[in-house]
PDB file of C-alpha atoms in Angstrom:
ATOM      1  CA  UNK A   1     -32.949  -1.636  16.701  1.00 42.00           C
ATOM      2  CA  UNK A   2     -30.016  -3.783  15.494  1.00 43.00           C
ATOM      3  CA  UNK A   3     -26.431  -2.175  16.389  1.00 44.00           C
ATOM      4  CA  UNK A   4     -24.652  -1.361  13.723  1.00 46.00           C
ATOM      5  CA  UNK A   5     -21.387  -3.901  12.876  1.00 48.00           C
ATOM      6  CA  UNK A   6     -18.361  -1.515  12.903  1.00 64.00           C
ATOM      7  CA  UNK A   7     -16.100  -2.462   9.634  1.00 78.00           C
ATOM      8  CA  UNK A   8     -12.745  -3.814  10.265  1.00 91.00           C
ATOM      9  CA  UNK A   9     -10.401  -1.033   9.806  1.00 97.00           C
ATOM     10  CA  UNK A  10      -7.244  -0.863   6.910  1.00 98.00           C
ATOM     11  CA  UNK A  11      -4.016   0.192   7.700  1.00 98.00           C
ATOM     12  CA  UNK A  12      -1.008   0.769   5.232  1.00 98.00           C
ATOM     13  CA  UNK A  13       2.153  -0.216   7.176  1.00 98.00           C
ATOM     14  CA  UNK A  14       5.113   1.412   5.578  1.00 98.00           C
ATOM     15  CA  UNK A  15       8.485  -0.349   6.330  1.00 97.00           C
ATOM     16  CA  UNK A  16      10.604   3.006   7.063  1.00 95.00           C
ATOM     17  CA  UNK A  17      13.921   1.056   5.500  1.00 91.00           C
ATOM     18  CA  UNK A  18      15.384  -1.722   3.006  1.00 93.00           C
ATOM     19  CA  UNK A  19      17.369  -3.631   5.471  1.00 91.00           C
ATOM     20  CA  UNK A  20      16.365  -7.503   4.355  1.00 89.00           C
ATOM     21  CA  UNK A  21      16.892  -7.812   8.086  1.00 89.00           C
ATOM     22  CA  UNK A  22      15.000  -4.531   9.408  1.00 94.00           C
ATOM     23  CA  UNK A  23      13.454  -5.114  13.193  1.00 96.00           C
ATOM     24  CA  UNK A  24      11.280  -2.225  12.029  1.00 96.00           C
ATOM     25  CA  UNK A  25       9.794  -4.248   9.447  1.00 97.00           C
ATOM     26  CA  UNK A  26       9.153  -7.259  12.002  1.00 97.00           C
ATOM     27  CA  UNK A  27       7.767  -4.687  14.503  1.00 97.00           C
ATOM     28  CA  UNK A  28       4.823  -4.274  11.841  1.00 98.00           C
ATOM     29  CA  UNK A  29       4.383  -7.565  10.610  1.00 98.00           C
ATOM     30  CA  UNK A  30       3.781  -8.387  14.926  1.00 98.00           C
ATOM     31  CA  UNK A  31       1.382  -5.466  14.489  1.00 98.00           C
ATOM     32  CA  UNK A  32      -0.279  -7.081  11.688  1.00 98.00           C
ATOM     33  CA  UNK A  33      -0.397 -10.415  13.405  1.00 97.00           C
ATOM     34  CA  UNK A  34      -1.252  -9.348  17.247  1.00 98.00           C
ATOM     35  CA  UNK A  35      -3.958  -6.862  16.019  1.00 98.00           C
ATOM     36  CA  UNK A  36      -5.355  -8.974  13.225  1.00 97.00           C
ATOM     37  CA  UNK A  37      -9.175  -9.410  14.808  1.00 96.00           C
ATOM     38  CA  UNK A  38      -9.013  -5.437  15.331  1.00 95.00           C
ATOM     39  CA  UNK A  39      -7.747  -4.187  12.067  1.00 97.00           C
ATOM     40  CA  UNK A  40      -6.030  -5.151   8.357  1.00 98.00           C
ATOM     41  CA  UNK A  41      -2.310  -3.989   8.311  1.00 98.00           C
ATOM     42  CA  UNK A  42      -1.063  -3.992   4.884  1.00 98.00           C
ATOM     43  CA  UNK A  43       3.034  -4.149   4.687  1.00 98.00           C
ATOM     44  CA  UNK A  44       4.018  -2.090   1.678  1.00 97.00           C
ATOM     45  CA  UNK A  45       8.140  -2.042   0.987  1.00 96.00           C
ATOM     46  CA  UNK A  46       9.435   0.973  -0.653  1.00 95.00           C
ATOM     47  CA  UNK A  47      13.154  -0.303  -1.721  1.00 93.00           C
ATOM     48  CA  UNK A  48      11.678  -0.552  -5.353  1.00 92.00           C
ATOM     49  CA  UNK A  49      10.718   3.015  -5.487  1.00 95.00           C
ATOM     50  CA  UNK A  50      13.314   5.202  -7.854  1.00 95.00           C
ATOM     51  CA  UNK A  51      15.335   8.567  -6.272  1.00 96.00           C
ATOM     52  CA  UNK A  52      12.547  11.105  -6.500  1.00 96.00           C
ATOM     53  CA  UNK A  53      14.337  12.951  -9.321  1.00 94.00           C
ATOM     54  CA  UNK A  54      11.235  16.300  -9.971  1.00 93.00           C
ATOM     55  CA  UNK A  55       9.819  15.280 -13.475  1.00 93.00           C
ATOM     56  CA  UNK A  56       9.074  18.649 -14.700  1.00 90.00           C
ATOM     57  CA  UNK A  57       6.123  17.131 -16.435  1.00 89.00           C
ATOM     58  CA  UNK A  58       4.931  15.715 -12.691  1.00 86.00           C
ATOM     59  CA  UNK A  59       3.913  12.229 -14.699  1.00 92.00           C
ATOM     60  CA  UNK A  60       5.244   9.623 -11.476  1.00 94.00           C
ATOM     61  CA  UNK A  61       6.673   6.354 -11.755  1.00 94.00           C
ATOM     62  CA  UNK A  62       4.103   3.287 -12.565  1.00 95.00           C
ATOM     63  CA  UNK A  63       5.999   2.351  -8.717  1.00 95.00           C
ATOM     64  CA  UNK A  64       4.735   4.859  -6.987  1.00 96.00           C
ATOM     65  CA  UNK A  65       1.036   4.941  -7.933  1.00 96.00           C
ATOM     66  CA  UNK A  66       0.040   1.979  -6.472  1.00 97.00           C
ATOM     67  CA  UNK A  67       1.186   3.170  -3.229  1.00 97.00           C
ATOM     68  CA  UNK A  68      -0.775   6.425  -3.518  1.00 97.00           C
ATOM     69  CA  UNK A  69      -4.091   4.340  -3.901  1.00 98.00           C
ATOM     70  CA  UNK A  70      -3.773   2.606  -1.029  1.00 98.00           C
ATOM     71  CA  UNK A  71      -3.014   5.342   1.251  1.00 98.00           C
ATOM     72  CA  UNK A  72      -6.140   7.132  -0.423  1.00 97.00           C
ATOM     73  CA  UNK A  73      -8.226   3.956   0.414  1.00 97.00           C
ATOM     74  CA  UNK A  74      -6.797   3.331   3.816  1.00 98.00           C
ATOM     75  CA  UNK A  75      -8.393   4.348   6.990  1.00 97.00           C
ATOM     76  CA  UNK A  76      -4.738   5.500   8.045  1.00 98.00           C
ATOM     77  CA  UNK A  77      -0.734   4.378   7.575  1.00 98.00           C
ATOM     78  CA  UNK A  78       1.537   3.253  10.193  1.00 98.00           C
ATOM     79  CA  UNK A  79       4.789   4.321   9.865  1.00 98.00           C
ATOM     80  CA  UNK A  80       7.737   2.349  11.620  1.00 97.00           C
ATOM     81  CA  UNK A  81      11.011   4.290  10.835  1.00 96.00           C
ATOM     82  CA  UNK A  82      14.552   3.231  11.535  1.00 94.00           C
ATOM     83  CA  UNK A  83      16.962   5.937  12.392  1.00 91.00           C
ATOM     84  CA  UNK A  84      20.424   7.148  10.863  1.00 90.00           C
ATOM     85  CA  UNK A  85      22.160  10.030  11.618  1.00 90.00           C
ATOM     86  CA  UNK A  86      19.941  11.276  14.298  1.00 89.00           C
ATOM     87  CA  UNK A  87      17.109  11.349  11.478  1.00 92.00           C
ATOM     88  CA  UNK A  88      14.388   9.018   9.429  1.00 94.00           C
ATOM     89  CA  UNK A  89      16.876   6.969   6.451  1.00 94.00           C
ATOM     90  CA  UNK A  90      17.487   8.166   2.790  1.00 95.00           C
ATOM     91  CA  UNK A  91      14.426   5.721   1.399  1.00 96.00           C
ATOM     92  CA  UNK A  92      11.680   6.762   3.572  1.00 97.00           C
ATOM     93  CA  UNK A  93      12.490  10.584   2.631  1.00 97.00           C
ATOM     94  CA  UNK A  94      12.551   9.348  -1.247  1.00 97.00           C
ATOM     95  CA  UNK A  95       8.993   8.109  -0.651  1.00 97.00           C
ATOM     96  CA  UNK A  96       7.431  11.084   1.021  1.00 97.00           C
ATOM     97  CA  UNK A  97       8.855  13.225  -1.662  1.00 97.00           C
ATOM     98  CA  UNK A  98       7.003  11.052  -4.470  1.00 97.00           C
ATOM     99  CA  UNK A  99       3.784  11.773  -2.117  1.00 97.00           C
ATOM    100  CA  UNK A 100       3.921  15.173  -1.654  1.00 96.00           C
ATOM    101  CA  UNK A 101       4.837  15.706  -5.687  1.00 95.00           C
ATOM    102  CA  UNK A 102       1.431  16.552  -7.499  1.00 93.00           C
ATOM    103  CA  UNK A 103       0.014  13.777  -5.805  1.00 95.00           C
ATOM    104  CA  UNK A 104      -1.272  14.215  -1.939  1.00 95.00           C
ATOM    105  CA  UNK A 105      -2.547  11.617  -0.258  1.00 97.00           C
ATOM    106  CA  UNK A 106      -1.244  12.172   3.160  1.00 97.00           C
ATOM    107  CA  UNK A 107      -3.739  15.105   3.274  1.00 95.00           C
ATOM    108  CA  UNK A 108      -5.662  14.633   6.694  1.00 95.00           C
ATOM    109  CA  UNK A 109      -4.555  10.877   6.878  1.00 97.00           C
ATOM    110  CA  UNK A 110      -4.300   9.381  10.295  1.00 97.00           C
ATOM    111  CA  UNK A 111      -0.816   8.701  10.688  1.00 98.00           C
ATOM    112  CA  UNK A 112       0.628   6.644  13.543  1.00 98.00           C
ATOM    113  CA  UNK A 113       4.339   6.458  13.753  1.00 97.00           C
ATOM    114  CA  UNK A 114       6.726   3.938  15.619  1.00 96.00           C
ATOM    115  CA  UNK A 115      10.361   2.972  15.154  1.00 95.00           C
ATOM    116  CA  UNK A 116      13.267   0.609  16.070  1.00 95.00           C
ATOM    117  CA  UNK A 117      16.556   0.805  16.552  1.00 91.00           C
ATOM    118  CA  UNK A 118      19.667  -1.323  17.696  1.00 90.00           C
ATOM    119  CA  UNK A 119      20.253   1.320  20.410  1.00 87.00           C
ATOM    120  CA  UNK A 120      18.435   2.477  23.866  1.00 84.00           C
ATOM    121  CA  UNK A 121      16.755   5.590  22.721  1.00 82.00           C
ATOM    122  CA  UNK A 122      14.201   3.404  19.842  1.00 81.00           C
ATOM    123  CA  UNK A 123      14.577   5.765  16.920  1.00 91.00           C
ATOM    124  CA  UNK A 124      13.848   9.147  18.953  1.00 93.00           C
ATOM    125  CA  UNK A 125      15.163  11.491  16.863  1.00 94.00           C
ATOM    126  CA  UNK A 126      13.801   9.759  13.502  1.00 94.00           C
ATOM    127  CA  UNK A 127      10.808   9.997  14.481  1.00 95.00           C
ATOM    128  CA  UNK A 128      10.604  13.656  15.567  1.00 95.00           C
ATOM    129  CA  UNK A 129      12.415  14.062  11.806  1.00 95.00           C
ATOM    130  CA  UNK A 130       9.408  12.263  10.436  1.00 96.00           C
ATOM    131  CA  UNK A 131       6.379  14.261  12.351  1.00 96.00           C
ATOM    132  CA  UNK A 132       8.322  17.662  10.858  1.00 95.00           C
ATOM    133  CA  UNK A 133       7.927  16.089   7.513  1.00 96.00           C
ATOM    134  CA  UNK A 134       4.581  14.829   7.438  1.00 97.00           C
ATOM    135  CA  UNK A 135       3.603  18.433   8.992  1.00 95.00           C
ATOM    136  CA  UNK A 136       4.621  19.713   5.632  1.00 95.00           C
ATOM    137  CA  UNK A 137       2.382  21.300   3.475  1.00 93.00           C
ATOM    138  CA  UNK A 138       2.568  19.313   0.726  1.00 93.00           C
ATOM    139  CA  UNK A 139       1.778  16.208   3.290  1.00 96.00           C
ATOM    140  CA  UNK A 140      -0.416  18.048   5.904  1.00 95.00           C
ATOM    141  CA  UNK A 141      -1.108  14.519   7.687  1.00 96.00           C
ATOM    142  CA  UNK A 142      -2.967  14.064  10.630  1.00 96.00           C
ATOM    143  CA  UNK A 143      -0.274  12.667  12.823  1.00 96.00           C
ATOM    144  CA  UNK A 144      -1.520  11.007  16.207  1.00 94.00           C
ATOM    145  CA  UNK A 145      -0.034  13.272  19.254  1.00 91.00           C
ATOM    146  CA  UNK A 146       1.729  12.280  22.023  1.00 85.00           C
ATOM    147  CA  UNK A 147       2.154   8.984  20.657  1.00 87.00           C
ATOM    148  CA  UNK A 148       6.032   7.747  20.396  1.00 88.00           C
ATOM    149  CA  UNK A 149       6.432   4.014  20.895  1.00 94.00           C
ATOM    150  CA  UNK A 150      10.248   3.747  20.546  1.00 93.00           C
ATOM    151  CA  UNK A 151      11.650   0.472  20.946  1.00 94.00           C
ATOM    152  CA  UNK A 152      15.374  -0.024  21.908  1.00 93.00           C
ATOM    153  CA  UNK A 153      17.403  -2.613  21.390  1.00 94.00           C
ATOM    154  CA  UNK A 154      15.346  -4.424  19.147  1.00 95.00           C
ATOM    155  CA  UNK A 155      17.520  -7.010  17.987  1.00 93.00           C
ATOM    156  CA  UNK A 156      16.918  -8.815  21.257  1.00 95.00           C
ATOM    157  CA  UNK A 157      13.188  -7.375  21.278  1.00 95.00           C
ATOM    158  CA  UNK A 158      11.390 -10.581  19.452  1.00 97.00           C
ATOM    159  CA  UNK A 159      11.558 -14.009  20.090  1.00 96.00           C
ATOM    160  CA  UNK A 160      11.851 -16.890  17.193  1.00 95.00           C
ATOM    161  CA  UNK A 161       8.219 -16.613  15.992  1.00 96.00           C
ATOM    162  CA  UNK A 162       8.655 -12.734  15.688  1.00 96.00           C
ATOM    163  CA  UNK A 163       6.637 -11.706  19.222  1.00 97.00           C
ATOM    164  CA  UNK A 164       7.722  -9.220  21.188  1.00 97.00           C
ATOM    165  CA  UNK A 165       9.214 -10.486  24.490  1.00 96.00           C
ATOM    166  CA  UNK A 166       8.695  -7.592  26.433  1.00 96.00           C
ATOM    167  CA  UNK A 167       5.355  -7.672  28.033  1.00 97.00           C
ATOM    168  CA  UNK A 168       5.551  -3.250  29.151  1.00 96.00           C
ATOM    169  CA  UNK A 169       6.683  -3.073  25.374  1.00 96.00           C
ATOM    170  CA  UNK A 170       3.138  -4.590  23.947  1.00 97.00           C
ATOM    171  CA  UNK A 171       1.168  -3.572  26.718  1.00 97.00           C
ATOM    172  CA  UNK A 172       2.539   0.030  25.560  1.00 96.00           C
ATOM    173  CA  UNK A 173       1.817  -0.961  22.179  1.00 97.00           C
ATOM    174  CA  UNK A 174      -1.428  -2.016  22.506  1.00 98.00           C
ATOM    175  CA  UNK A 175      -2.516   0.949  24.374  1.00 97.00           C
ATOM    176  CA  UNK A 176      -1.564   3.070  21.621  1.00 97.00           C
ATOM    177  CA  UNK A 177      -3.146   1.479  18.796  1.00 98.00           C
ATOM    178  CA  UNK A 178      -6.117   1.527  20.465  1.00 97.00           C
ATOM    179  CA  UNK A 179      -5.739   5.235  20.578  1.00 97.00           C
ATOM    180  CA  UNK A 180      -4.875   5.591  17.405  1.00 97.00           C
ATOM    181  CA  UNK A 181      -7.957   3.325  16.061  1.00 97.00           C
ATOM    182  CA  UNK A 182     -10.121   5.967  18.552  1.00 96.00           C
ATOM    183  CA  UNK A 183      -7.930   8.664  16.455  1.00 96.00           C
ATOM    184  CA  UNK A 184      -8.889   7.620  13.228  1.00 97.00           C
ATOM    185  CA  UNK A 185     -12.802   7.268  14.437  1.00 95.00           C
ATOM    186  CA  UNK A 186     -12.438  10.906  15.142  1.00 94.00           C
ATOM    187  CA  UNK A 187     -10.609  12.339  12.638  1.00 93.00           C
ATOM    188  CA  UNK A 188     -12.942  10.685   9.899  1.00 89.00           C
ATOM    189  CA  UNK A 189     -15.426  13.375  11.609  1.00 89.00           C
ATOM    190  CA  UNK A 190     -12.998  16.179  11.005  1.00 83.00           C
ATOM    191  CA  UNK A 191     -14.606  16.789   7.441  1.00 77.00           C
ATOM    192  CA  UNK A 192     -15.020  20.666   6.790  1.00 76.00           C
ATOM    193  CA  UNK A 193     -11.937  21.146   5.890  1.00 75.00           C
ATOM    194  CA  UNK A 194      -9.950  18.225   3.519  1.00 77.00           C
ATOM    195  CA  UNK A 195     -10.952  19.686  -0.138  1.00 79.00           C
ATOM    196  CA  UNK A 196      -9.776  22.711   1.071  1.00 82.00           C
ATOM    197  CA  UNK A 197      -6.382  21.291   2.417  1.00 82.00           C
ATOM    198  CA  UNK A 198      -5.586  19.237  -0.378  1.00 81.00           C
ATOM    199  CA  UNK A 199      -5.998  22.325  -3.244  1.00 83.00           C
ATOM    200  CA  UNK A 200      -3.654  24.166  -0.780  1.00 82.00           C
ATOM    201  CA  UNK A 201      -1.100  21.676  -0.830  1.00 83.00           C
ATOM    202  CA  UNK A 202      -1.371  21.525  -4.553  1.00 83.00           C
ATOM    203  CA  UNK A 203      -1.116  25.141  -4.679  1.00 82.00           C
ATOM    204  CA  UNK A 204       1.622  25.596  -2.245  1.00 81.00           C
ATOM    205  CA  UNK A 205       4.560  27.621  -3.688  1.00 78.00           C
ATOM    206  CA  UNK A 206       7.558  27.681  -1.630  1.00 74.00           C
ATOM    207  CA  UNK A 207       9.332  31.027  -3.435  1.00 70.00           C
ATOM    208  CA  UNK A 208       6.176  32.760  -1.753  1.00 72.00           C
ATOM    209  CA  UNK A 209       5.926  30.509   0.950  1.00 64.00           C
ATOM    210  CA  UNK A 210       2.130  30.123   0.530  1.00 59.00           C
ATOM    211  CA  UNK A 211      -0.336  28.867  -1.429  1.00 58.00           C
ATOM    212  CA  UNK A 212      -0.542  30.325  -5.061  1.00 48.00           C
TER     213      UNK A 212
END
């Protein structure tokens, strides 16, 4: 019997800010590069996206539909977030509003988050911002545990070409992805319960704190 050939998997990777100059963008675009025989990273920018303003009528921006389609059609999103004020920035909250908004495709998506920052601790607190939201029940994502990779100081993290110099840092790095490839495998088994999920998120009322 033939073995089966495994499909390259497809990964949105959001950009967390709008920084022209972001090292959280370059972190995934070495992703994208330095995993490209394992898996398709797709960089998606969000700086074009409006202030999520609650359109009574729920009709979203033609800006943010394109997004929600590939998230639907992804095998799982990356996240790399910056930090500001001991929390994820302004834009990337914007966008997860939009998502969560009568539209929910972070239901039971594979998310793998990962952040930069100019500082030691590597976007710490962002990121522990970020799993709070995406635990929401309007997002309900299926966020990879025990999975930080922070990475301080990342001005002086990449070299010219955009590698990362530090040879812990991508040993770390690769180590998790490869979990969180494993992670997806396994979550596309967890089955039983995603229409469910997703009509309680579109349900959920937050004067009763439940679904309606």
């Amino acid at each position: 019997m033939k073995k089966e050939v495994e499909l390259m998997k497809h990964f949105v990777g959001i950009v967390g800010g709008t920084n022209v100059g972001s090292t959280n963008r370059k972190l995934l675009q070495y992703m994208a590069q330095h995993f490209a025989s394992e898996a398709e990273i797709e960089l998606v920018e969000i700086g074009n996206l409006p202030v999520f303003n609650k359109p009574q009528n729920k009709v979203l921006p033609s800006a943010v539909l394109p997004l929600v389609e590939k998230i639907e059609q992804a095998d799982g999103v990356i996240i790399s977030t910056p930090e500001y004020d001991h929390s994820a920035p302004a834009a990337l909250m914007n966008v997860l509003n939009w998502l969560s908004y009568g539209v929910y495709p972070f239901v039971d998506k594979p998310v793998m988050i990962t952040g930069c920052s100019y500082g030691t601790l590597g976007s710490s607190r962002a990121q522990a911002h970020l799993r709070q939201m995406l635990d929401a029940p309007e997002l309900k994502a299926r966020i990879m545990p025990s999975s930080e990779f922070l990475l301080g100081h990342s001005l002086a993290a990449f070299d010219d070409q955009g590698q990362l110099q530090d040879a812990e840092q991508v040993q770390r790095l690769t180590g998790l992805f490869h979990d969180f490839c494993l992670f997806v495998d396994i979550t596309k088994q967890l089955t039983e319960t995603l229409e469910v999920d997703k009509v309680a998120a579109a349900n959920f009322d937050w004067k009763k704190g439940s679904a309606s």
